């Protein structure tokens, strides 16, 4: 069985929309695209290189479209990005579309059942970058094994949020954390059973 690992850039109030650039995702009138850039430093770069270690990708449609238009021309910056398998959950993308045929090893998934079958197959771990709606679907169906969060020291108020739309109650365990000089917290969590409750001080 493969692990599904979710990697996200998020603000303190959970916004994950368009961290990389002003035009990345302006839907909903979002005006803060590129909010992560001012906090980038050498420490972030080193930590990101570790997270970009080769693994198959599981992406939502919008992130797949962004990645497939950018990374083939910048493959030197992400080792093995052209060789790993890429899986996209979409009911609109077809196998014959150029977006699929021109990005090597791209595969289309049509349903949650397809994702479950993929998770239960043999192969590398599956890394999910961005893909907000897909991540919400995974969290709602207890399919996330690890969360690798980059938490930025700002609030935006509006924008797409990773934990909207009803994730199930679930406990996670912090396995690693690092704070960069610019104030970004790289935090790794793994699934840790059910939510436990109690009384403070008892």
XYZ file of N, CA, C and O in Angstrom:
808
model
N 0.846 -1.211 0.000
C 0.000 0.000 0.000
C 0.876 1.253 0.000
O 1.871 1.315 0.708
N 0.492 2.229 -0.784
C 1.236 3.483 -0.840
C 0.724 4.473 0.211
O -0.448 4.451 0.563
N 1.598 5.339 0.658
C 1.170 6.471 1.476
C 0.740 7.618 0.569
O 1.318 7.830 -0.497
N -0.256 8.362 1.017
C -0.613 9.627 0.375
C -0.123 10.747 1.281
O -0.520 10.847 2.447
N 0.775 11.564 0.745
C 1.426 12.635 1.499
C 1.009 13.977 0.913
O 1.235 14.238 -0.270
N 0.394 14.805 1.721
C -0.087 16.117 1.283
C 0.931 17.178 1.662
O 1.324 17.278 2.828
N 1.362 17.956 0.672
C 2.347 19.023 0.889
C 1.679 20.361 0.553
O 1.201 20.549 -0.567
N 1.638 21.266 1.518
C 0.933 22.524 1.312
C 1.697 23.708 1.894
O 2.351 23.595 2.933
N 1.580 24.843 1.208
C 1.956 26.141 1.742
C 0.668 26.745 2.301
O -0.307 26.907 1.555
N 0.645 27.087 3.587
C -0.572 27.657 4.155
C -0.247 28.861 5.035
O 0.853 28.984 5.569
N -1.229 29.745 5.175
C -1.105 30.884 6.081
C -1.588 30.468 7.468
O -2.111 29.369 7.661
N -1.448 31.346 8.441
C -1.905 31.047 9.793
C -3.402 30.783 9.853
O -3.871 30.048 10.725
N -4.170 31.395 8.944
C -5.607 31.143 8.930
C -5.988 30.098 7.880
O -7.153 29.998 7.476
N -5.020 29.298 7.440
C -5.322 28.137 6.615
C -5.484 28.360 5.132
O -5.847 27.436 4.398
N -5.220 29.569 4.627
C -5.345 29.829 3.193
C -4.192 29.159 2.452
O -3.029 29.272 2.865
N -4.533 28.450 1.349
C -3.505 27.774 0.558
C -3.536 28.225 -0.905
O -2.783 27.719 -1.720
N -4.345 29.206 -1.209
C -4.523 29.642 -2.600
C -3.334 30.452 -3.102
O -2.879 31.390 -2.456
N -2.829 30.065 -4.262
C -1.849 30.845 -5.026
C -0.655 31.338 -4.221
O -0.353 32.530 -4.224
N 0.084 30.458 -3.559
C 1.258 30.938 -2.836
C 2.415 31.350 -3.747
O 3.268 32.131 -3.349
N 2.427 30.824 -4.989
C 3.617 30.954 -5.809
C 3.735 32.170 -6.696
O 4.833 32.519 -7.122
N 2.620 32.843 -7.011
C 2.700 33.984 -7.919
C 1.373 34.675 -8.103
O 0.309 34.086 -7.881
N 1.378 35.947 -8.534
C 0.159 36.744 -8.652
C -0.891 36.156 -9.584
O -2.090 36.338 -9.371
N -0.466 35.444 -10.639
C -1.415 34.930 -11.622
C -1.711 33.443 -11.436
O -2.390 32.841 -12.259
N -1.205 32.858 -10.385
C -1.348 31.412 -10.197
C -2.804 30.985 -10.093
O -3.225 30.005 -10.700
N -3.594 31.696 -9.295
C -5.020 31.379 -9.144
C -5.726 32.613 -8.612
O -5.689 32.904 -7.420
N -6.375 33.344 -9.509
C -7.072 34.575 -9.121
C -8.565 34.354 -8.933
O -9.312 35.323 -8.768
N -9.018 33.102 -8.954
C -10.448 32.825 -8.824
C -10.986 33.374 -7.508
O -10.281 33.429 -6.496
N -12.253 33.822 -7.563
C -12.866 34.423 -6.396
C -12.365 35.820 -6.104
O -12.577 36.344 -5.020
N -11.656 36.415 -7.088
C -11.105 37.752 -6.893
C -9.919 37.783 -5.945
O -9.623 38.839 -5.358
N -9.216 36.682 -5.829
C -8.084 36.608 -4.903
C -6.964 37.543 -5.352
O -6.499 37.481 -6.495
N -6.495 38.406 -4.451
C -5.545 39.468 -4.798
C -4.163 39.300 -4.166
O -3.311 40.177 -4.315
N -3.941 38.191 -3.483
C -2.688 38.053 -2.739
C -1.779 36.966 -3.303
O -0.911 36.454 -2.595
N -1.965 36.593 -4.563
C -1.124 35.560 -5.154
C 0.354 35.888 -5.028
O 0.768 37.020 -5.271
N 1.137 34.899 -4.638
C 2.567 35.102 -4.432
C 2.925 35.460 -3.005
O 4.044 35.925 -2.736
N 2.021 35.189 -2.060
C 2.247 35.607 -0.672
C 3.412 34.881 0.006
O 3.946 35.354 1.007
N 3.845 33.758 -0.536
C 4.955 33.043 0.105
C 6.330 33.608 -0.271
O 7.305 33.438 0.473
N 6.410 34.272 -1.423
C 7.713 34.683 -1.970
C 8.543 35.563 -1.030
O 9.757 35.369 -0.920
N 7.965 36.542 -0.320
C 8.800 37.400 0.531
C 9.475 36.673 1.684
O 10.388 37.221 2.307
N 9.044 35.459 1.977
C 9.586 34.726 3.112
C 10.620 33.680 2.693
O 11.136 32.944 3.533
N 10.899 33.596 1.387
C 11.821 32.573 0.911
C 13.250 32.904 1.321
O 13.682 34.051 1.227
N 13.976 31.914 1.800
C 15.377 32.096 2.176
C 16.134 30.799 1.920
O 15.558 29.817 1.444
N 17.410 30.793 2.216
C 18.243 29.611 1.950
C 17.759 28.393 2.734
O 17.821 27.263 2.234
N 17.290 28.617 3.939
C 16.802 27.500 4.746
C 15.572 26.867 4.115
O 15.447 25.635 4.062
N 14.657 27.702 3.619
C 13.471 27.185 2.941
C 13.852 26.398 1.698
O 13.290 25.332 1.414
N 14.819 26.917 0.968
C 15.258 26.247 -0.250
C 15.794 24.855 0.053
O 15.463 23.878 -0.634
N 16.592 24.733 1.090
C 17.167 23.440 1.449
C 16.093 22.456 1.891
O 16.091 21.276 1.493
N 15.153 22.919 2.700
C 14.076 22.054 3.169
C 13.167 21.618 2.027
O 12.709 20.471 1.970
N 12.925 22.529 1.094
C 12.084 22.196 -0.054
C 12.738 21.150 -0.936
O 12.062 20.284 -1.502
N 14.046 21.204 -1.095
C 14.734 20.202 -1.905
C 14.488 18.803 -1.354
O 14.304 17.848 -2.122
N 14.450 18.675 -0.041
C 14.154 17.375 0.567
C 12.730 16.921 0.253
O 12.490 15.742 -0.019
N 11.788 17.861 0.273
C 10.397 17.492 0.022
C 10.131 17.182 -1.452
O 9.148 16.529 -1.786
N 11.025 17.646 -2.322
C 10.862 17.396 -3.753
C 11.586 16.130 -4.210
O 11.788 15.911 -5.399
N 11.960 15.273 -3.252
C 12.566 13.988 -3.604
C 11.596 13.202 -4.486
O 10.366 13.335 -4.348
N 12.104 12.399 -5.416
C 11.237 11.723 -6.394
C 10.137 10.885 -5.750
O 10.382 10.136 -4.804
N 8.930 11.057 -6.247
C 7.763 10.262 -5.850
C 6.679 10.518 -6.881
O 6.663 11.569 -7.528
N 5.783 9.557 -7.043
C 4.670 9.782 -7.949
C 3.804 10.927 -7.430
O 3.730 11.177 -6.221
N 3.154 11.635 -8.351
C 2.325 12.790 -8.001
C 0.851 12.461 -8.166
O 0.456 11.812 -9.142
N 0.047 12.915 -7.229
C -1.407 12.848 -7.315
C -1.921 14.275 -7.233
O -1.700 14.958 -6.221
N -2.584 14.740 -8.295
C -2.927 16.158 -8.399
C -4.389 16.360 -8.776
O -4.997 15.521 -9.450
N -4.933 17.512 -8.362
C -6.217 17.949 -8.869
C -6.034 18.574 -10.240
O -4.910 18.855 -10.670
N -7.145 18.832 -10.913
C -7.070 19.305 -12.305
C -6.316 20.622 -12.432
O -5.436 20.767 -13.283
N -6.646 21.616 -11.602
C -6.020 22.928 -11.744
C -4.522 22.864 -11.498
O -3.728 23.453 -12.238
N -4.115 22.157 -10.454
C -2.681 22.044 -10.169
C -1.976 21.264 -11.274
O -0.860 21.606 -11.664
N -2.624 20.229 -11.794
C -2.052 19.466 -12.904
C -1.816 20.372 -14.111
O -0.766 20.308 -14.764
N -2.768 21.226 -14.410
C -2.622 22.142 -15.548
C -1.482 23.128 -15.311
O -0.689 23.418 -16.223
N -1.369 23.644 -14.091
C -0.276 24.570 -13.766
C 1.073 23.858 -13.875
O 2.010 24.365 -14.503
N 1.164 22.695 -13.287
C 2.425 21.938 -13.298
C 2.831 21.536 -14.707
O 4.002 21.641 -15.082
N 1.869 21.044 -15.488
C 2.200 20.523 -16.821
C 2.617 21.626 -17.778
O 3.335 21.372 -18.746
N 2.201 22.866 -17.510
C 2.605 23.970 -18.371
C 3.941 24.586 -17.929
O 4.604 25.256 -18.717
N 4.331 24.315 -16.675
C 5.554 24.938 -16.138
C 6.743 23.987 -16.084
O 7.832 24.306 -16.584
N 6.561 22.813 -15.501
C 7.717 21.986 -15.160
C 8.449 21.362 -16.345
O 9.682 21.215 -16.273
N 7.794 21.020 -17.445
C 8.585 20.473 -18.562
C 9.684 21.422 -19.048
O 10.731 20.976 -19.512
N 9.457 22.723 -18.912
C 10.468 23.698 -19.337
C 11.444 24.056 -18.224
O 12.410 24.780 -18.454
N 11.192 23.562 -17.007
C 12.048 23.888 -15.859
C 12.451 22.622 -15.113
O 12.693 22.654 -13.904
N 12.533 21.518 -15.825
C 12.756 20.223 -15.188
C 14.083 20.141 -14.446
O 14.228 19.332 -13.522
N 15.045 20.975 -14.819
C 16.341 20.953 -14.128
C 16.216 21.349 -12.659
O 17.085 21.024 -11.846
N 15.126 22.047 -12.333
C 14.937 22.511 -10.958
C 14.203 21.503 -10.073
O 14.022 21.747 -8.876
N 13.750 20.387 -10.694
C 13.052 19.360 -9.914
C 13.482 18.002 -10.437
O 12.919 17.495 -11.411
N 14.474 17.373 -9.823
C 14.995 16.102 -10.325
C 13.897 15.052 -10.508
O 13.058 14.863 -9.616
N 13.909 14.410 -11.667
C 13.014 13.284 -11.980
C 11.547 13.672 -12.163
O 10.688 12.798 -12.278
N 11.225 14.970 -12.198
C 9.830 15.369 -12.361
C 9.234 14.843 -13.664
O 8.051 14.536 -13.738
N 10.059 14.676 -14.689
C 9.536 14.190 -15.965
C 9.348 12.679 -15.964
O 8.593 12.144 -16.781
N 10.026 11.982 -15.069
C 10.013 10.518 -15.110
C 8.991 9.885 -14.164
O 8.537 8.766 -14.413
N 8.625 10.563 -13.092
C 7.667 9.968 -12.154
C 6.284 9.903 -12.789
O 5.982 10.626 -13.745
N 5.438 9.023 -12.249
C 4.058 8.949 -12.711
C 3.266 10.118 -12.141
O 3.431 10.484 -10.977
N 2.413 10.702 -13.000
C 1.540 11.787 -12.556
C 0.100 11.333 -12.711
O -0.311 10.899 -13.789
N -0.674 11.437 -11.636
C -2.078 11.055 -11.652
C -2.924 12.301 -11.395
O -2.677 13.039 -10.446
N -3.924 12.518 -12.239
C -4.793 13.678 -12.085
C -6.231 13.208 -11.946
O -6.699 12.362 -12.708
N -6.925 13.735 -10.938
C -8.337 13.441 -10.765
C -9.139 14.464 -11.559
O -9.128 15.655 -11.251
N -9.807 14.016 -12.606
C -10.546 14.941 -13.467
C -11.585 14.196 -14.287
O -11.333 13.093 -14.780
N -12.739 14.821 -14.447
C -13.776 14.295 -15.334
C -13.822 15.042 -16.655
O -14.665 14.746 -17.514
N -12.923 16.020 -16.828
C -12.930 16.812 -18.061
C -11.698 16.584 -18.923
O -11.756 16.724 -20.140
N -10.567 16.232 -18.317
C -9.357 15.958 -19.088
C -9.453 14.579 -19.723
O -9.874 13.616 -19.073
N -9.083 14.488 -20.996
C -9.119 13.215 -21.719
C -7.701 12.738 -22.011
O -6.765 13.542 -22.100
N -7.560 11.430 -22.160
C -6.246 10.837 -22.411
C -5.619 11.366 -23.689
O -4.390 11.389 -23.822
N -6.451 11.802 -24.629
C -5.939 12.295 -25.913
C -5.560 13.768 -25.879
O -4.971 14.284 -26.829
N -5.876 14.464 -24.782
C -5.563 15.891 -24.694
C -4.055 16.099 -24.685
O -3.305 15.323 -24.083
N -3.623 17.174 -25.319
C -2.191 17.452 -25.411
C -1.566 17.639 -24.036
O -0.389 17.322 -23.827
N -2.331 18.138 -23.082
C -1.824 18.358 -21.732
C -1.375 17.044 -21.101
O -0.491 16.995 -20.263
N -1.994 15.936 -21.556
C -1.650 14.607 -21.044
C -0.550 13.976 -21.887
O 0.431 13.440 -21.356
N -0.691 14.057 -23.191
C 0.264 13.369 -24.072
C 1.643 14.016 -24.054
O 2.652 13.342 -24.273
N 1.711 15.318 -23.786
C 2.992 16.007 -23.820
C 3.741 15.957 -22.483
O 4.933 16.257 -22.435
N 3.040 15.612 -21.398
C 3.709 15.468 -20.098
C 3.810 13.987 -19.798
O 2.829 13.340 -19.426
N 4.992 13.438 -19.964
C 5.237 12.001 -19.911
C 4.719 11.383 -18.612
O 4.808 11.959 -17.550
N 4.160 10.171 -18.766
C 3.707 9.364 -17.629
C 2.518 9.983 -16.899
O 2.380 9.834 -15.682
N 1.646 10.681 -17.641
C 0.439 11.250 -17.046
C -0.717 10.265 -17.168
O -0.888 9.607 -18.199
N -1.502 10.156 -16.097
C -2.622 9.213 -16.038
C -3.839 9.917 -15.455
O -3.711 10.755 -14.560
N -5.018 9.549 -15.929
C -6.250 10.196 -15.489
C -7.029 9.277 -14.550
O -7.235 8.098 -14.854
N -7.456 9.819 -13.422
C -8.342 9.125 -12.490
C -9.705 9.801 -12.544
O -9.789 11.024 -12.651
N -10.763 9.012 -12.442
C -12.108 9.559 -12.604
C -12.915 9.639 -11.308
O -13.942 10.310 -11.264
N -12.458 8.943 -10.261
C -13.312 8.841 -9.077
C -12.497 8.578 -7.820
O -11.306 8.246 -7.877
N -13.171 8.696 -6.686
C -12.562 8.357 -5.404
C -12.138 6.891 -5.393
O -11.085 6.540 -4.840
N -12.942 6.033 -6.011
C -12.598 4.607 -6.090
C -11.273 4.398 -6.804
O -10.455 3.558 -6.398
N -11.035 5.173 -7.872
C -9.756 5.076 -8.588
C -8.590 5.445 -7.672
O -7.522 4.824 -7.722
N -8.786 6.466 -6.833
C -7.731 6.872 -5.899
C -7.475 5.772 -4.874
O -6.324 5.453 -4.554
N -8.545 5.175 -4.366
C -8.393 4.107 -3.382
C -7.649 2.914 -3.983
O -6.787 2.314 -3.326
N -7.966 2.576 -5.235
C -7.267 1.481 -5.907
C -5.789 1.814 -6.091
O -4.917 0.966 -5.898
N -5.503 3.072 -6.452
C -4.118 3.500 -6.629
C -3.363 3.428 -5.307
O -2.228 2.947 -5.249
N -3.980 3.878 -4.237
C -3.349 3.841 -2.910
C -3.037 2.403 -2.499
O -2.011 2.137 -1.858
N -3.897 1.482 -2.866
C -3.716 0.083 -2.477
C -2.801 -0.694 -3.422
O -2.592 -1.896 -3.228
N -2.270 -0.035 -4.438
C -1.393 -0.700 -5.397
C 0.059 -0.621 -4.933
O 0.377 0.020 -3.928
N 0.927 -1.285 -5.672
C 2.357 -1.218 -5.395
C 2.957 -0.009 -6.101
O 2.525 0.369 -7.186
N 3.958 0.582 -5.487
C 4.616 1.731 -6.101
C 5.129 2.683 -5.043
O 5.087 2.403 -3.836
N 5.618 3.830 -5.503
C 6.156 4.824 -4.573
C 5.022 5.511 -3.824
O 3.837 5.349 -4.159
N 5.385 6.280 -2.804
C 4.397 7.125 -2.149
C 3.824 8.105 -3.171
O 4.421 8.378 -4.211
N 2.640 8.626 -2.858
C 1.967 9.588 -3.726
C 1.979 10.952 -3.038
O 1.465 11.093 -1.925
N 2.585 11.931 -3.687
C 2.649 13.272 -3.122
C 1.616 14.174 -3.783
O 1.523 14.221 -5.013
N 0.868 14.868 -2.962
C -0.165 15.795 -3.422
C 0.310 17.209 -3.133
O 0.508 17.588 -1.974
N 0.502 17.996 -4.183
C 0.887 19.402 -4.049
C -0.323 20.264 -4.413
O -1.014 20.000 -5.411
N -0.566 21.327 -3.623
C -1.703 22.202 -3.957
C -2.991 21.411 -3.947
O -3.328 20.738 -2.978
N -3.753 21.508 -5.052
C -4.912 20.632 -5.285
C -5.916 20.678 -4.135
O -6.294 19.637 -3.574
N -6.371 21.890 -3.789
C -7.219 22.077 -2.611
C -8.443 21.194 -2.550
O -8.720 20.566 -1.519
N -9.226 21.126 -3.634
C -10.449 20.326 -3.621
C -10.130 18.841 -3.483
O -10.848 18.097 -2.797
N -9.068 18.393 -4.135
C -8.655 16.998 -4.003
C -8.251 16.697 -2.566
O -8.634 15.662 -2.005
N -7.487 17.578 -1.941
C -7.056 17.364 -0.560
C -8.263 17.295 0.370
O -8.322 16.449 1.277
N -9.252 18.151 0.157
C -10.461 18.108 0.973
C -11.169 16.766 0.829
O -11.657 16.196 1.813
N -11.218 16.240 -0.397
C -11.818 14.930 -0.638
C -11.045 13.833 0.090
O -11.637 12.938 0.711
N -9.723 13.913 0.050
C -8.893 12.915 0.717
C -9.069 12.966 2.232
O -9.182 11.933 2.899
N -9.089 14.175 2.792
C -9.260 14.328 4.241
C -10.635 13.846 4.690
O -10.791 13.276 5.776
N -11.628 14.070 3.873
C -12.988 13.670 4.196
C -13.134 12.145 4.217
O -14.012 11.597 4.897
N -12.251 11.448 3.476
C -12.353 9.996 3.353
C -11.187 9.260 4.001
O -10.931 8.091 3.705
N -10.464 9.961 4.898
C -9.381 9.370 5.685
C -8.327 8.692 4.814
O -7.891 7.574 5.087
N -7.896 9.389 3.772
C -6.911 8.845 2.852
C -5.560 9.544 2.944
O -4.657 9.254 2.163
N -5.411 10.468 3.883
C -4.147 11.199 4.042
C -3.316 10.549 5.139
O -3.749 10.455 6.292
N -2.118 10.093 4.791
C -1.226 9.463 5.757
C -0.285 10.465 6.419
O 0.075 10.298 7.582
N 0.123 11.486 5.663
C 1.034 12.490 6.198
C 0.678 13.867 5.666
O 0.210 14.000 4.525
N 0.910 14.878 6.495
C 0.778 16.278 6.104
C 2.141 16.941 6.261
O 2.724 16.909 7.353
N 2.665 17.512 5.188
C 3.896 18.293 5.250
C 3.506 19.740 4.987
O 3.293 20.145 3.845
N 3.397 20.507 6.050
C 2.875 21.866 5.961
C 3.992 22.884 6.094
O 4.864 22.762 6.953
N 3.937 23.899 5.227
C 4.786 25.079 5.356
C 3.873 26.201 5.834
O 3.034 26.681 5.078
N 4.016 26.601 7.091
C 3.082 27.537 7.717
C 3.720 28.921 7.759
O 4.767 29.120 8.392
N 3.070 29.869 7.084
C 3.643 31.218 6.917
C 3.046 32.193 7.917
O 1.848 32.135 8.226
N 3.843 33.143 8.408
C 3.411 34.044 9.470
C 2.585 35.230 8.963
O 2.993 36.393 9.080
N 1.428 34.914 8.386
C 0.516 35.971 7.958
C -0.889 35.411 7.876
O -1.087 34.187 7.810
N -1.869 36.304 7.907
C -3.271 35.940 7.698
C -3.776 36.700 6.480
O -3.382 37.841 6.241
N -4.659 36.064 5.718
C -5.204 36.695 4.516
C -6.720 36.871 4.573
O -7.270 37.635 3.798
N -7.377 36.178 5.480
C -8.816 36.356 5.623
C -9.624 35.632 4.570
O -10.484 34.817 4.879
N -9.354 35.923 3.292
C -10.103 35.304 2.203
C -9.167 34.431 1.370
O -7.956 34.646 1.335
N -9.763 33.465 0.697
C -8.997 32.567 -0.153
C -9.353 31.118 0.125
O -9.993 30.797 1.133
N -8.964 30.251 -0.756
C -9.245 28.818 -0.597
C -8.465 28.269 0.583
O -7.286 28.568 0.759
N -9.148 27.463 1.395
C -8.532 26.938 2.606
C -8.505 25.414 2.573
O -9.463 24.767 2.159
N -7.400 24.886 3.048
C -7.187 23.448 2.962
C -8.181 22.651 3.811
O -8.600 21.561 3.430
N -8.576 23.167 4.972
C -9.404 22.376 5.880
C -10.879 22.752 5.831
O -11.632 22.450 6.754
N -11.321 23.399 4.761
C -12.743 23.650 4.573
C -13.453 22.358 4.173
O -12.833 21.370 3.798
N -14.777 22.398 4.236
C -15.635 21.340 3.678
C -15.494 19.987 4.356
O -15.495 18.937 3.706
N -15.347 19.998 5.667
C -15.590 18.811 6.455
C -14.604 17.685 6.472
O -14.973 16.547 6.172
N -13.337 17.936 6.842
C -12.469 16.790 7.086
C -12.989 15.990 8.278
O -13.594 16.547 9.183
N -12.767 14.673 8.280
C -13.226 13.870 9.405
C -12.400 14.213 10.639
O -11.262 14.677 10.521
N -12.950 13.988 11.849
C -12.126 14.129 13.043
C -10.971 13.122 12.981
O -11.199 11.924 12.772
N -9.753 13.575 13.142
C -8.591 12.696 13.013
C -7.430 13.281 13.795
O -7.231 14.491 13.813
N -6.648 12.422 14.425
C -5.461 12.855 15.158
C -4.228 12.682 14.278
O -4.127 11.729 13.501
N -3.301 13.618 14.403
C -2.015 13.547 13.722
C -0.912 13.741 14.750
O -1.109 14.383 15.780
N 0.249 13.173 14.470
C 1.405 13.282 15.354
C 2.494 14.080 14.657
O 2.842 13.806 13.504
N 3.039 15.077 15.362
C 4.145 15.862 14.828
C 5.403 15.004 14.829
O 5.823 14.498 15.865
N 6.010 14.828 13.658
C 7.212 13.999 13.554
C 8.473 14.822 13.340
O 9.576 14.349 13.616
N 8.316 16.048 12.861
C 9.491 16.895 12.614
C 9.023 18.327 12.427
O 7.953 18.575 11.870
N 9.831 19.287 12.889
C 9.499 20.694 12.650
C 10.773 21.531 12.635
O 11.718 21.250 13.372
N 10.752 22.540 11.783
C 11.873 23.470 11.666
C 11.321 24.856 11.382
O 10.438 25.013 10.528
N 11.830 25.854 12.077
C 11.461 27.239 11.806
C 12.598 27.908 11.045
O 13.762 27.831 11.457
N 12.281 28.548 9.939
C 13.305 29.230 9.144
C 13.555 30.635 9.708
O 12.740 31.165 10.476
N 14.667 31.275 9.334
C 14.940 32.636 9.812
C 13.839 33.635 9.449
O 13.650 34.622 10.167
N 13.115 33.395 8.364
C 12.050 34.317 7.970
C 10.725 34.024 8.663
O 9.734 34.714 8.426
N 10.699 32.996 9.507
C 9.506 32.738 10.307
C 8.560 31.689 9.768
O 7.449 31.528 10.284
N 8.967 30.945 8.762
C 8.133 29.874 8.213
C 8.393 28.600 9.011
O 9.539 28.233 9.263
N 7.322 27.922 9.394
C 7.444 26.660 10.112
C 7.198 25.509 9.134
O 6.115 25.407 8.553
N 8.203 24.676 8.947
C 8.058 23.437 8.187
C 7.680 22.354 9.196
O 8.495 21.995 10.058
N 6.460 21.844 9.128
C 5.969 20.878 10.110
C 5.472 19.620 9.406
O 4.676 19.707 8.461
N 5.939 18.473 9.875
C 5.539 17.192 9.303
C 4.674 16.441 10.308
O 5.053 16.293 11.473
N 3.522 15.968 9.858
C 2.594 15.242 10.700
C 2.253 13.911 10.055
O 2.125 13.818 8.835
N 2.056 12.882 10.879
C 1.573 11.615 10.355
C 0.292 11.223 11.076
O 0.072 11.599 12.233
N -0.554 10.495 10.372
C -1.854 10.075 10.924
C -1.634 9.274 12.192
O -0.741 8.424 12.251
N -2.449 9.545 13.212
C -2.241 8.938 14.525
C -3.562 8.548 15.182
O -3.833 8.902 16.325
N -4.393 7.844 14.470
C -5.598 7.279 15.062
C -6.733 8.250 15.291
O -6.870 9.259 14.589
N -7.528 7.943 16.304
C -8.734 8.711 16.586
C -8.442 9.922 17.463
O -7.413 9.992 18.136
N -9.377 10.858 17.485
C -9.270 12.031 18.365
C -9.568 11.597 19.804
O -10.559 10.909 20.064
N -8.701 11.978 20.718
C -8.910 11.676 22.126
C -9.287 12.953 22.869
O -8.801 14.046 22.532
N -10.099 12.835 23.883
C -10.519 13.999 24.662
C -10.235 13.768 26.140
O -9.969 12.651 26.582
N -10.285 14.832 26.915
C -10.051 14.732 28.351
C -10.340 16.067 29.004
O -10.834 17.004 28.356
N -9.978 16.194 30.269
C -10.186 17.420 31.025
C -8.844 17.990 31.446
O -8.019 17.277 32.023
N -8.626 19.256 31.137
C -7.367 19.912 31.495
C -7.171 19.890 33.017
O -8.077 20.219 33.782
N -5.981 19.446 33.432
C -5.652 19.474 34.855
C -6.161 18.306 35.657
O -5.891 18.206 36.858
N -6.924 17.424 35.025
C -7.483 16.286 35.775
C -6.388 15.278 36.108
O -5.458 15.085 35.347
